[in-house]
Amino acid sequence: MPLLDVQDLRVHLPVRGPVWSRPTVVRAVDGVSLTVEAGEAVGLVGESGCGKTTLGRAVLRLVEPTAGRIVFDGRELTKLERGALRGLRRRMQMVFQDPFNSLNPRRTVGESVGEALDIHRLAPTRAARSERIAGLLTSVGLDPAHADRYPHEFSGGQRQRIGIARALAVDPQLLVCDEPVSALDVSVQAQVINLLRDVQRERGLAYLFISHDLAVVEHFCQRIAVMYLGRVVETGPSRAVCRQPRHPYTQALLSAVPVVDPQSKRPRIILTGEVPSPLAPPPGCPFHPRCPVAEGRCRTEAPALRMGSDGRAVACHLAGD
Amino acid sequence: MPLLDIRDLRIDFGSTRVVDGVSLSLAEGGCLALVGESGCGKSVTALSIARLLPTPPARYAAGEIALQGRDVLRMTPAELRAIRGGVVSYVFQEPGASLNPVLRVGAQIRETLRLHRPREAGETEVVRLLKQVGIPAPEQRTRDYPHQLSGGMQQRVMIAMALAAAPKLLVADEPTTALDVTIQAQIIELLAELRRQLGMAILLITHNLGIVGDLADRVAVMYAGQIVEEAATGDLLRRPLHPYTQALLRSAPILGREQDRLEAIPGTVPVPGQWPAGCRFAPRCPMARSECREQVPVLAPCGGDRLVRCPFVET
Ligand SMILES: Nc1ncnc2c1ncn2[C@@H]1O[C@H](COP(=O)(O)OP(=O)(O)OP(=O)(O)O)[C@@H](O)[C@H]1O
Ligand SMILES: Nc1ncnc2c1ncn2[C@@H]1O[C@H](COP(=O)(O)OP(=O)(O)OP(=O)(O)O)[C@@H](O)[C@H]1O
Ligand SMILES: [Mg+2]
Ligand SMILES: [Mg+2]
């Protein structure tokens, strides 16, 4: 049984247009199914605005799903009362995409990290508490002597690491990481990724790891799910997907990864056509308006995510044949 | 005369120095990338150009920042207002913290237009700017509040707002961290285009060495409040000379390469106020000799138009 089992999840968010128009919804997540095993890292990648953050927040019920099921460790979260949910909160944590707004500006970072320990009564004594806070800050490369500083006194990348320390504090089983290393230079990033991997191995922590950095995802995650306009269009072992992407969107995405060495540049697949909006998703395959190989039925019939024998799945009428 | 010429800039927070003698120069239409370890002083240096640091706690301890030949550190409040936006505009590192949460994004862009290009301050131009940065359905998005946008959309709104002022110098602090690689490529292409067409100069702060190669002519590498190496982009990426730059380039994960652990630079970054004597990188440097811990290295020319802060580099 997977640790996290998301089935046909939909999150439709209301938006108000001009006063005279009817209220509409953004189909931020539009039928996503996904599993994460205990101790597994699953990468979630996809176009900016395709619904990754909304999906991550829905898993923790920080935003209410419109439809679908979320089962965590055998319990259906979508049915739980707020009280019962609180008990599970410690076991699922999130590292937010926007570190500045997710830290309380009026609390020192030591207080922010310690707060989680207090809520869940994880530090029996004052000494144990400060020792744990110092250990967490050190593990993400920060000076424990800075625990009494406020968030605005840190650099962007330092704040991002405070968010990671805070999420790890309560020893969760599932960590939803939303762009956790995007503000870090590659050396500090390497240090943090190595730390996350150590925690994964030592304590069996599982990750839903949202990132735009495909090299990091390929390195860190065992499996990968590629999203496009609220849906998963391809999943599989991350190595295999990155080496031989099958969905035309995944192919275009991988071809656009910038390379440091100017000599090893590959041809980029340039996507043309109007970028669709989740306010009015196109009929048929959501990718067809920009797809270089789309044909007739792609414009009318939405392809299902079909599981192949090799543990890979693609939602494309034309892939694999 | 360069558009921007920073000379020996020193900035303190309280009694702690965080930027320690930085010199940078950028010509009209040029693009300089500033890279380096998290917390080394890149954003603080960048914010000083339009004197955006709150004083106190910050203090400009020494140096000069010449923008179009005039020292920003001596400007009056009125002169500062005149350069902010119109001459230098910013894409801030954390878009979520920089956009006004209670104003619709269209109104925020229109406000910038009203200040800097009043004749074009209408809905049409707002929509054009949003479209230019790849926001889908821009006509509808102008009515959204920042929290209704994804992280990458907020970042693109910030870019659109910075470009709305038609600046001579764009300071872009990690402008693509929330963007997927296809939209990132589109934004880089747009910035390159604006350089060519309008001669807009760019100070690009990024940890993404791939986009450094795509956009910048020169790169300055910072470590612990100082510049440790500066060179033309191709030279620096192909043949880094300073041991820190070399280690940095080795740490990047590469798509398709199997690696159990990533190669992080051993040890931790020294925090401001506790910078080691001698060479600040020496405690973590694989090539450090005993002299390195005592002698303070200077940023010295090192063949061609390269500068390196290490007396022992092999050229
Ligand atoms: N208000 C402040 N008070 C005290 N120290 C500060 C303040 N703002 C920044 N600092 C310190 O100044 C140093 C430089 O910060 P800066 O934001 O310039 O780093 P950076 O190079 O941009 O890092 P990053 O890549 O993580 O964004 C950091 O060590 C930070 O802790
Ligand atoms: N509170 C909200 N109200 C209305 N629309 C929202 C809200 N939050 C998100 N959206 C919309 O939902 C869609 C998905 O947003 P989400 O933040 O999940 O994208 P994302 O994949 O995380 O993108 P990015 O990579 O840019 O962070 C976007 O169109 C966004 O504008
Ligand atoms: Mg997001
Ligand atoms: Mg910064």
mmCIF file of C-alpha atoms in Angstrom, chain A:
data_model
loop_
_atom_site.group_PDB
_atom_site.id
_atom_site.type_symbol
_atom_site.label_atom_id
_atom_site.label_comp_id
_atom_site.label_asym_id
_atom_site.label_seq_id
_atom_site.Cartn_x
_atom_site.Cartn_y
_atom_site.Cartn_z
ATOM 1 C CA MET A 1 0.000 0.000 0.000
ATOM 2 C CA PRO A 2 1.501 3.349 -0.935
ATOM 3 C CA LEU A 3 2.052 5.969 1.756
ATOM 4 C CA LEU A 4 0.215 8.555 -0.306
ATOM 5 C CA ASP A 5 -2.445 7.665 -2.852
ATOM 6 C CA VAL A 6 -4.079 10.504 -4.760
ATOM 7 C CA GLN A 7 -6.978 9.504 -6.979
ATOM 8 C CA ASP A 8 -8.583 11.664 -9.635
ATOM 9 C CA LEU A 9 -8.016 14.814 -7.633
ATOM 10 C CA ARG A 10 -9.611 18.039 -8.808
ATOM 11 C CA VAL A 11 -9.111 21.504 -7.393
ATOM 12 C CA HIS A 12 -11.202 24.171 -9.077
ATOM 13 C CA LEU A 13 -10.700 27.644 -7.667
ATOM 14 C CA PRO A 14 -13.277 30.392 -8.102
ATOM 15 C CA VAL A 15 -12.132 33.630 -9.716
ATOM 16 C CA ARG A 16 -14.088 36.799 -10.307
ATOM 17 C CA GLY A 17 -13.999 38.405 -13.683
ATOM 18 C CA PRO A 18 -15.406 41.845 -14.405
ATOM 19 C CA VAL A 19 -18.558 42.520 -12.355
ATOM 20 C CA TRP A 20 -20.928 41.956 -15.238
ATOM 21 C CA SER A 21 -19.526 38.535 -16.158
ATOM 22 C CA ARG A 22 -20.460 35.232 -14.579
ATOM 23 C CA PRO A 23 -18.072 33.825 -11.953
ATOM 24 C CA THR A 24 -15.634 31.349 -13.434
ATOM 25 C CA VAL A 25 -13.241 28.752 -12.074
ATOM 26 C CA VAL A 26 -9.589 28.026 -12.627
ATOM 27 C CA ARG A 27 -9.147 24.303 -13.143
ATOM 28 C CA ALA A 28 -5.838 24.315 -11.313
ATOM 29 C CA VAL A 29 -5.787 20.546 -10.770
ATOM 30 C CA ASP A 30 -8.026 18.619 -13.095
ATOM 31 C CA GLY A 31 -7.995 14.887 -12.474
ATOM 32 C CA VAL A 32 -4.608 13.888 -11.082
ATOM 33 C CA SER A 33 -3.800 10.387 -9.826
ATOM 34 C CA LEU A 34 -0.454 9.806 -8.190
ATOM 35 C CA THR A 35 1.178 7.565 -5.588
ATOM 36 C CA VAL A 36 4.185 7.971 -3.320
ATOM 37 C CA GLU A 37 5.582 4.916 -1.537
ATOM 38 C CA ALA A 38 7.116 5.153 1.923
ATOM 39 C CA GLY A 39 10.725 6.267 1.567
ATOM 40 C CA GLU A 40 10.290 7.183 -2.085
ATOM 41 C CA ALA A 41 10.975 10.532 -3.738
ATOM 42 C CA VAL A 42 8.574 11.439 -6.514
ATOM 43 C CA GLY A 43 9.394 14.486 -8.627
ATOM 44 C CA LEU A 44 6.655 16.738 -9.919
ATOM 45 C CA VAL A 45 7.615 18.898 -12.876
ATOM 46 C CA GLY A 46 5.735 20.915 -15.458
ATOM 47 C CA GLU A 47 5.012 24.298 -16.903
ATOM 48 C CA SER A 48 4.716 27.295 -14.627
ATOM 49 C CA GLY A 49 1.065 27.592 -13.602
ATOM 50 C CA CYS A 50 0.165 23.961 -14.399
ATOM 51 C CA GLY A 51 -1.049 23.258 -10.848
ATOM 52 C CA LYS A 52 1.924 21.780 -8.972
ATOM 53 C CA THR A 53 1.705 24.025 -5.914
ATOM 54 C CA THR A 54 -2.073 23.644 -5.758
ATOM 55 C CA LEU A 55 -1.701 19.853 -5.892
ATOM 56 C CA GLY A 56 0.909 19.923 -3.115
ATOM 57 C CA ARG A 57 -1.254 22.141 -0.940
ATOM 58 C CA ALA A 58 -4.316 19.984 -1.553
ATOM 59 C CA VAL A 59 -2.422 16.884 -0.390
ATOM 60 C CA LEU A 60 -1.932 18.605 2.973
ATOM 61 C CA ARG A 61 -5.458 19.984 2.773
ATOM 62 C CA LEU A 62 -4.215 23.538 2.902
ATOM 63 C CA VAL A 63 -6.654 24.035 0.042
ATOM 64 C CA GLU A 64 -9.901 22.071 -0.224
ATOM 65 C CA PRO A 65 -10.141 19.603 -3.095
ATOM 66 C CA THR A 66 -13.220 19.897 -5.303
ATOM 67 C CA ALA A 67 -13.335 16.158 -5.994
ATOM 68 C CA GLY A 68 -11.238 13.030 -5.714
ATOM 69 C CA ARG A 69 -9.604 11.041 -2.936
ATOM 70 C CA ILE A 70 -6.392 11.507 -0.967
ATOM 71 C CA VAL A 71 -5.367 8.495 1.105
ATOM 72 C CA PHE A 72 -2.420 8.895 3.469
ATOM 73 C CA ASP A 73 -1.161 5.790 5.251
ATOM 74 C CA GLY A 74 -4.495 4.055 4.770
ATOM 75 C CA ARG A 75 -6.709 6.931 5.923
ATOM 76 C CA GLU A 76 -8.792 9.003 3.612
ATOM 77 C CA LEU A 77 -7.869 12.614 4.292
ATOM 78 C CA THR A 78 -10.707 14.045 2.283
ATOM 79 C CA LYS A 79 -13.136 12.557 4.802
ATOM 80 C CA LEU A 80 -11.323 13.456 8.011
ATOM 81 C CA GLU A 81 -12.581 16.054 10.444
ATOM 82 C CA ARG A 82 -10.308 18.983 11.244
ATOM 83 C CA GLY A 83 -9.444 17.473 14.645
ATOM 84 C CA ALA A 84 -8.395 14.118 13.263
ATOM 85 C CA LEU A 85 -6.462 15.923 10.580
ATOM 86 C CA ARG A 86 -4.378 17.736 13.170
ATOM 87 C CA GLY A 87 -2.959 14.431 14.384
ATOM 88 C CA LEU A 88 -1.774 13.637 10.900
ATOM 89 C CA ARG A 89 -0.299 17.085 10.329
ATOM 90 C CA ARG A 90 2.970 16.282 12.026
ATOM 91 C CA ARG A 91 3.506 13.365 9.700
ATOM 92 C CA MET A 92 3.117 15.498 6.572
ATOM 93 C CA GLN A 93 5.035 18.720 6.205
ATOM 94 C CA MET A 94 5.520 21.247 3.455
ATOM 95 C CA VAL A 95 8.439 23.402 2.356
ATOM 96 C CA PHE A 96 6.749 26.366 0.706
ATOM 97 C CA GLN A 97 7.705 27.891 -2.632
ATOM 98 C CA ASP A 98 7.705 31.386 -1.169
ATOM 99 C CA PRO A 99 9.910 31.285 1.939
ATOM 100 C CA PHE A 100 9.445 34.935 2.836
ATOM 101 C CA ASN A 101 5.676 34.829 3.143
ATOM 102 C CA SER A 102 5.685 31.456 4.862
ATOM 103 C CA LEU A 103 7.823 32.655 7.789
ATOM 104 C CA ASN A 104 6.331 34.810 10.514
ATOM 105 C CA PRO A 105 8.234 38.129 10.281
ATOM 106 C CA ARG A 106 7.791 38.817 13.998
ATOM 107 C CA ARG A 107 9.371 35.592 15.188
ATOM 108 C CA THR A 108 13.023 34.763 15.304
ATOM 109 C CA VAL A 109 13.931 31.787 13.180
ATOM 110 C CA GLY A 110 14.694 29.824 16.330
ATOM 111 C CA GLU A 111 11.120 30.452 17.478
ATOM 112 C CA SER A 112 9.732 29.449 14.078
ATOM 113 C CA VAL A 113 11.661 26.190 14.048
ATOM 114 C CA GLY A 114 10.970 25.589 17.753
ATOM 115 C CA GLU A 115 7.252 26.274 17.422
ATOM 116 C CA ALA A 116 6.764 23.066 15.488
ATOM 117 C CA LEU A 117 8.606 21.177 18.228
ATOM 118 C CA ASP A 118 6.373 22.729 20.907
ATOM 119 C CA ILE A 119 3.067 22.084 19.137
ATOM 120 C CA HIS A 120 3.873 18.421 18.859
ATOM 121 C CA ARG A 121 5.700 18.272 22.217
ATOM 122 C CA LEU A 122 8.846 16.888 20.686
ATOM 123 C CA ALA A 123 11.389 18.560 22.942
ATOM 124 C CA PRO A 124 11.071 17.510 26.593
ATOM 125 C CA THR A 125 13.508 20.062 28.025
ATOM 126 C CA ARG A 126 14.701 23.552 27.138
ATOM 127 C CA ALA A 127 18.183 22.234 26.577
ATOM 128 C CA ALA A 128 16.960 19.498 24.249
ATOM 129 C CA ARG A 129 14.921 22.082 22.374
ATOM 130 C CA SER A 130 17.774 24.482 21.723
ATOM 131 C CA GLU A 131 20.090 21.627 20.871
ATOM 132 C CA ARG A 132 17.615 20.329 18.291
ATOM 133 C CA ILE A 133 17.162 23.809 16.783
ATOM 134 C CA ALA A 134 20.916 24.310 16.552
ATOM 135 C CA GLY A 135 21.339 20.885 14.967
ATOM 136 C CA LEU A 136 18.678 21.585 12.352
ATOM 137 C CA LEU A 137 20.108 24.983 11.427
ATOM 138 C CA THR A 138 23.611 23.536 11.138
ATOM 139 C CA SER A 139 22.385 20.691 8.944
ATOM 140 C CA VAL A 140 21.127 23.177 6.343
ATOM 141 C CA GLY A 141 24.377 25.154 6.465
ATOM 142 C CA LEU A 142 23.243 28.017 8.692
ATOM 143 C CA ASP A 143 25.011 29.381 11.740
ATOM 144 C CA PRO A 144 23.141 28.214 14.881
ATOM 145 C CA ALA A 145 24.188 31.476 16.540
ATOM 146 C CA HIS A 146 21.749 33.219 14.167
ATOM 147 C CA ALA A 147 18.703 31.503 15.729
ATOM 148 C CA ASP A 148 17.738 34.764 17.425
ATOM 149 C CA ARG A 149 17.569 36.718 14.156
ATOM 150 C CA TYR A 150 14.415 37.641 12.269
ATOM 151 C CA PRO A 151 13.617 36.404 8.743
ATOM 152 C CA HIS A 152 14.363 39.759 7.074
ATOM 153 C CA GLU A 153 17.934 39.591 8.321
ATOM 154 C CA PHE A 154 18.718 36.669 6.054
ATOM 155 C CA SER A 155 19.398 36.323 2.344
ATOM 156 C CA GLY A 156 16.861 34.665 0.025
ATOM 157 C CA GLY A 157 18.662 31.343 -0.001
ATOM 158 C CA GLN A 158 19.142 31.408 3.757
ATOM 159 C CA ARG A 159 15.395 31.902 4.265
ATOM 160 C CA GLN A 160 14.691 28.983 1.965
ATOM 161 C CA ARG A 161 16.888 26.766 4.139
ATOM 162 C CA ILE A 162 15.096 27.946 7.304
ATOM 163 C CA GLY A 163 11.881 26.612 5.739
ATOM 164 C CA ILE A 164 13.552 23.244 5.196
ATOM 165 C CA ALA A 165 14.870 23.107 8.766
ATOM 166 C CA ARG A 166 11.410 23.919 10.108
ATOM 167 C CA ALA A 167 9.752 21.180 8.045
ATOM 168 C CA LEU A 168 12.317 18.571 9.101
ATOM 169 C CA ALA A 169 12.015 19.530 12.781
ATOM 170 C CA VAL A 170 9.008 17.329 13.502
ATOM 171 C CA ASP A 171 10.430 14.230 11.823
ATOM 172 C CA PRO A 172 7.639 13.799 9.238
ATOM 173 C CA GLN A 173 6.966 10.775 7.016
ATOM 174 C CA LEU A 174 6.040 12.768 3.936
ATOM 175 C CA LEU A 175 7.574 16.051 2.901
ATOM 176 C CA VAL A 176 5.987 18.069 0.127
ATOM 177 C CA CYS A 177 8.847 20.242 -1.122
ATOM 178 C CA ASP A 178 7.810 23.101 -3.392
ATOM 179 C CA GLU A 179 10.913 24.355 -5.200
ATOM 180 C CA PRO A 180 13.011 23.776 -2.066
ATOM 181 C CA VAL A 181 16.408 24.568 -3.600
ATOM 182 C CA SER A 182 15.507 27.135 -6.278
ATOM 183 C CA ALA A 183 17.274 30.004 -4.493
ATOM 184 C CA LEU A 184 20.466 28.127 -3.682
ATOM 185 C CA ASP A 185 23.772 28.253 -5.480
ATOM 186 C CA VAL A 186 24.806 24.854 -6.782
ATOM 187 C CA SER A 187 27.198 24.078 -3.943
ATOM 188 C CA VAL A 188 24.752 24.790 -1.121
ATOM 189 C CA GLN A 189 22.095 23.085 -3.213
ATOM 190 C CA ALA A 190 24.269 19.971 -3.378
ATOM 191 C CA GLN A 191 24.680 20.075 0.388
ATOM 192 C CA VAL A 192 20.908 20.342 0.966
ATOM 193 C CA ILE A 193 20.073 17.610 -1.560
ATOM 194 C CA ASN A 194 22.612 15.309 0.079
ATOM 195 C CA LEU A 195 21.001 16.063 3.446
ATOM 196 C CA LEU A 196 17.505 15.264 2.137
ATOM 197 C CA ARG A 197 18.796 12.009 0.722
ATOM 198 C CA ASP A 198 20.433 11.089 4.049
ATOM 199 C CA VAL A 199 17.145 11.680 5.873
ATOM 200 C CA GLN A 200 15.377 9.592 3.257
ATOM 201 C CA ARG A 201 17.763 6.685 3.823
ATOM 202 C CA GLU A 202 17.998 6.921 7.589
ATOM 203 C CA ARG A 203 14.360 7.549 8.448
ATOM 204 C CA GLY A 204 12.513 6.459 5.334
ATOM 205 C CA LEU A 205 11.169 9.944 4.642
ATOM 206 C CA ALA A 206 9.105 10.164 1.443
ATOM 207 C CA TYR A 207 9.038 13.233 -0.797
ATOM 208 C CA LEU A 208 6.733 14.857 -3.263
ATOM 209 C CA PHE A 209 9.389 17.046 -4.799
ATOM 210 C CA ILE A 210 8.256 19.952 -6.984
ATOM 211 C CA SER A 211 11.033 21.503 -9.036
ATOM 212 C CA HIS A 212 11.817 23.162 -12.327
ATOM 213 C CA ASP A 213 15.372 21.883 -12.219
ATOM 214 C CA LEU A 214 15.221 18.646 -14.155
ATOM 215 C CA ALA A 215 18.817 17.690 -13.373
ATOM 216 C CA VAL A 216 18.042 17.908 -9.650
ATOM 217 C CA VAL A 217 14.836 15.898 -10.073
ATOM 218 C CA GLU A 218 16.584 13.235 -12.126
ATOM 219 C CA HIS A 219 19.287 12.977 -9.500
ATOM 220 C CA PHE A 220 17.127 13.043 -6.385
ATOM 221 C CA CYS A 221 13.853 11.357 -7.346
ATOM 222 C CA GLN A 222 13.195 7.714 -8.069
ATOM 223 C CA ARG A 223 10.068 8.505 -10.047
ATOM 224 C CA ILE A 224 8.827 11.556 -11.866
ATOM 225 C CA ALA A 225 5.401 12.873 -12.852
ATOM 226 C CA VAL A 226 5.113 15.500 -15.587
ATOM 227 C CA MET A 227 2.115 17.812 -15.362
ATOM 228 C CA TYR A 228 0.532 19.932 -18.030
ATOM 229 C CA LEU A 229 -2.482 22.170 -17.493
ATOM 230 C CA GLY A 230 -3.788 20.455 -14.367
ATOM 231 C CA ARG A 231 -3.149 16.867 -15.468
ATOM 232 C CA VAL A 232 -0.358 14.323 -15.363
ATOM 233 C CA VAL A 233 0.799 13.616 -18.902
ATOM 234 C CA GLU A 234 3.701 11.255 -18.200
ATOM 235 C CA THR A 235 5.072 9.251 -15.273
ATOM 236 C CA GLY A 236 7.797 6.697 -14.800
ATOM 237 C CA PRO A 237 11.215 6.050 -13.297
ATOM 238 C CA SER A 238 13.022 9.384 -13.454
ATOM 239 C CA ARG A 239 16.088 8.096 -15.319
ATOM 240 C CA ALA A 240 13.998 6.508 -18.027
ATOM 241 C CA VAL A 241 11.711 9.511 -18.446
ATOM 242 C CA CYS A 242 14.638 11.942 -18.647
ATOM 243 C CA ARG A 243 16.557 9.769 -21.126
ATOM 244 C CA GLN A 244 13.675 8.791 -23.365
ATOM 245 C CA PRO A 245 10.732 11.083 -22.827
ATOM 246 C CA ARG A 246 7.630 9.766 -24.607
ATOM 247 C CA HIS A 247 5.151 12.620 -24.317
ATOM 248 C CA PRO A 248 5.777 15.479 -26.772
ATOM 249 C CA TYR A 249 5.548 17.984 -23.900
ATOM 250 C CA THR A 250 8.184 16.145 -21.859
ATOM 251 C CA GLN A 251 10.373 16.022 -24.966
ATOM 252 C CA ALA A 252 10.076 19.775 -25.477
ATOM 253 C CA LEU A 253 10.735 20.433 -21.788
ATOM 254 C CA LEU A 254 13.915 18.361 -21.703
ATOM 255 C CA SER A 255 15.212 19.897 -24.899
ATOM 256 C CA ALA A 256 15.022 23.355 -23.290
ATOM 257 C CA VAL A 257 17.270 22.571 -20.308
ATOM 258 C CA PRO A 258 20.134 25.056 -20.522
ATOM 259 C CA VAL A 259 23.610 23.574 -20.577
ATOM 260 C CA VAL A 260 26.671 25.122 -18.974
ATOM 261 C CA ASP A 261 29.082 23.992 -21.639
ATOM 262 C CA PRO A 262 28.302 26.016 -24.768
ATOM 263 C CA GLN A 263 29.845 23.262 -26.909
ATOM 264 C CA SER A 264 27.304 20.628 -25.918
ATOM 265 C CA LYS A 265 24.218 22.578 -26.933
ATOM 266 C CA ARG A 266 21.339 20.525 -28.316
ATOM 267 C CA PRO A 267 18.595 21.703 -30.608
ATOM 268 C CA ARG A 268 15.682 23.140 -28.672
ATOM 269 C CA ILE A 269 12.143 22.117 -29.528
ATOM 270 C CA ILE A 270 10.428 25.491 -29.678
ATOM 271 C CA LEU A 271 6.776 25.342 -28.722
ATOM 272 C CA THR A 272 4.587 27.579 -30.824
ATOM 273 C CA GLY A 273 0.903 28.357 -30.553
ATOM 274 C CA GLU A 274 -1.127 30.007 -27.854
ATOM 275 C CA VAL A 275 -0.276 28.945 -24.303
ATOM 276 C CA PRO A 276 -3.587 27.610 -22.976
ATOM 277 C CA SER A 277 -5.048 28.871 -19.729
ATOM 278 C CA PRO A 278 -6.671 26.788 -16.978
ATOM 279 C CA LEU A 279 -9.482 29.350 -17.087
ATOM 280 C CA ALA A 280 -10.551 27.859 -20.410
ATOM 281 C CA PRO A 281 -8.722 24.607 -21.121
ATOM 282 C CA PRO A 282 -8.892 23.455 -24.747
ATOM 283 C CA PRO A 283 -10.999 20.438 -25.696
ATOM 284 C CA GLY A 284 -9.281 17.122 -26.431
ATOM 285 C CA CYS A 285 -5.661 16.767 -25.369
ATOM 286 C CA PRO A 286 -4.694 19.830 -23.289
ATOM 287 C CA PHE A 287 -1.364 20.006 -25.142
ATOM 288 C CA HIS A 288 -2.691 19.814 -28.718
ATOM 289 C CA PRO A 289 -2.634 23.579 -29.516
ATOM 290 C CA ARG A 290 1.161 23.588 -29.084
ATOM 291 C CA CYS A 291 1.976 19.998 -29.957
ATOM 292 C CA PRO A 292 4.260 19.549 -32.963
ATOM 293 C CA VAL A 293 2.718 16.176 -33.871
ATOM 294 C CA ALA A 294 -0.978 16.674 -33.037
ATOM 295 C CA GLU A 295 -3.521 15.194 -35.426
ATOM 296 C CA GLY A 296 -7.316 15.035 -35.790
ATOM 297 C CA ARG A 297 -8.439 13.092 -32.736
ATOM 298 C CA CYS A 298 -6.033 15.017 -30.442
ATOM 299 C CA ARG A 299 -8.305 18.034 -30.901
ATOM 300 C CA THR A 300 -11.455 16.265 -29.769
ATOM 301 C CA GLU A 301 -10.577 13.288 -27.590
ATOM 302 C CA ALA A 302 -8.663 13.654 -24.307
ATOM 303 C CA PRO A 303 -6.063 10.875 -24.053
ATOM 304 C CA ALA A 304 -6.068 8.809 -20.845
ATOM 305 C CA LEU A 305 -2.893 8.135 -18.888
ATOM 306 C CA ARG A 306 -2.132 4.571 -20.001
ATOM 307 C CA MET A 307 0.167 2.414 -17.897
ATOM 308 C CA GLY A 308 2.710 0.404 -19.876
ATOM 309 C CA SER A 309 4.406 -2.800 -18.763
ATOM 310 C CA ASP A 310 7.657 -1.017 -17.942
ATOM 311 C CA GLY A 311 6.210 1.100 -15.124
ATOM 312 C CA ARG A 312 5.850 4.086 -17.409
ATOM 313 C CA ALA A 313 2.631 5.821 -18.342
ATOM 314 C CA VAL A 314 1.870 8.395 -21.021
ATOM 315 C CA ALA A 315 -1.258 10.360 -21.854
ATOM 316 C CA CYS A 316 -0.842 10.699 -25.595
ATOM 317 C CA HIS A 317 -2.735 9.147 -28.497
ATOM 318 C CA LEU A 318 0.425 8.958 -30.549
ATOM 319 C CA ALA A 319 3.071 7.825 -28.072
ATOM 320 C CA GLY A 320 4.355 4.295 -28.140
ATOM 321 C CA ASP A 321 2.918 3.269 -31.493
#
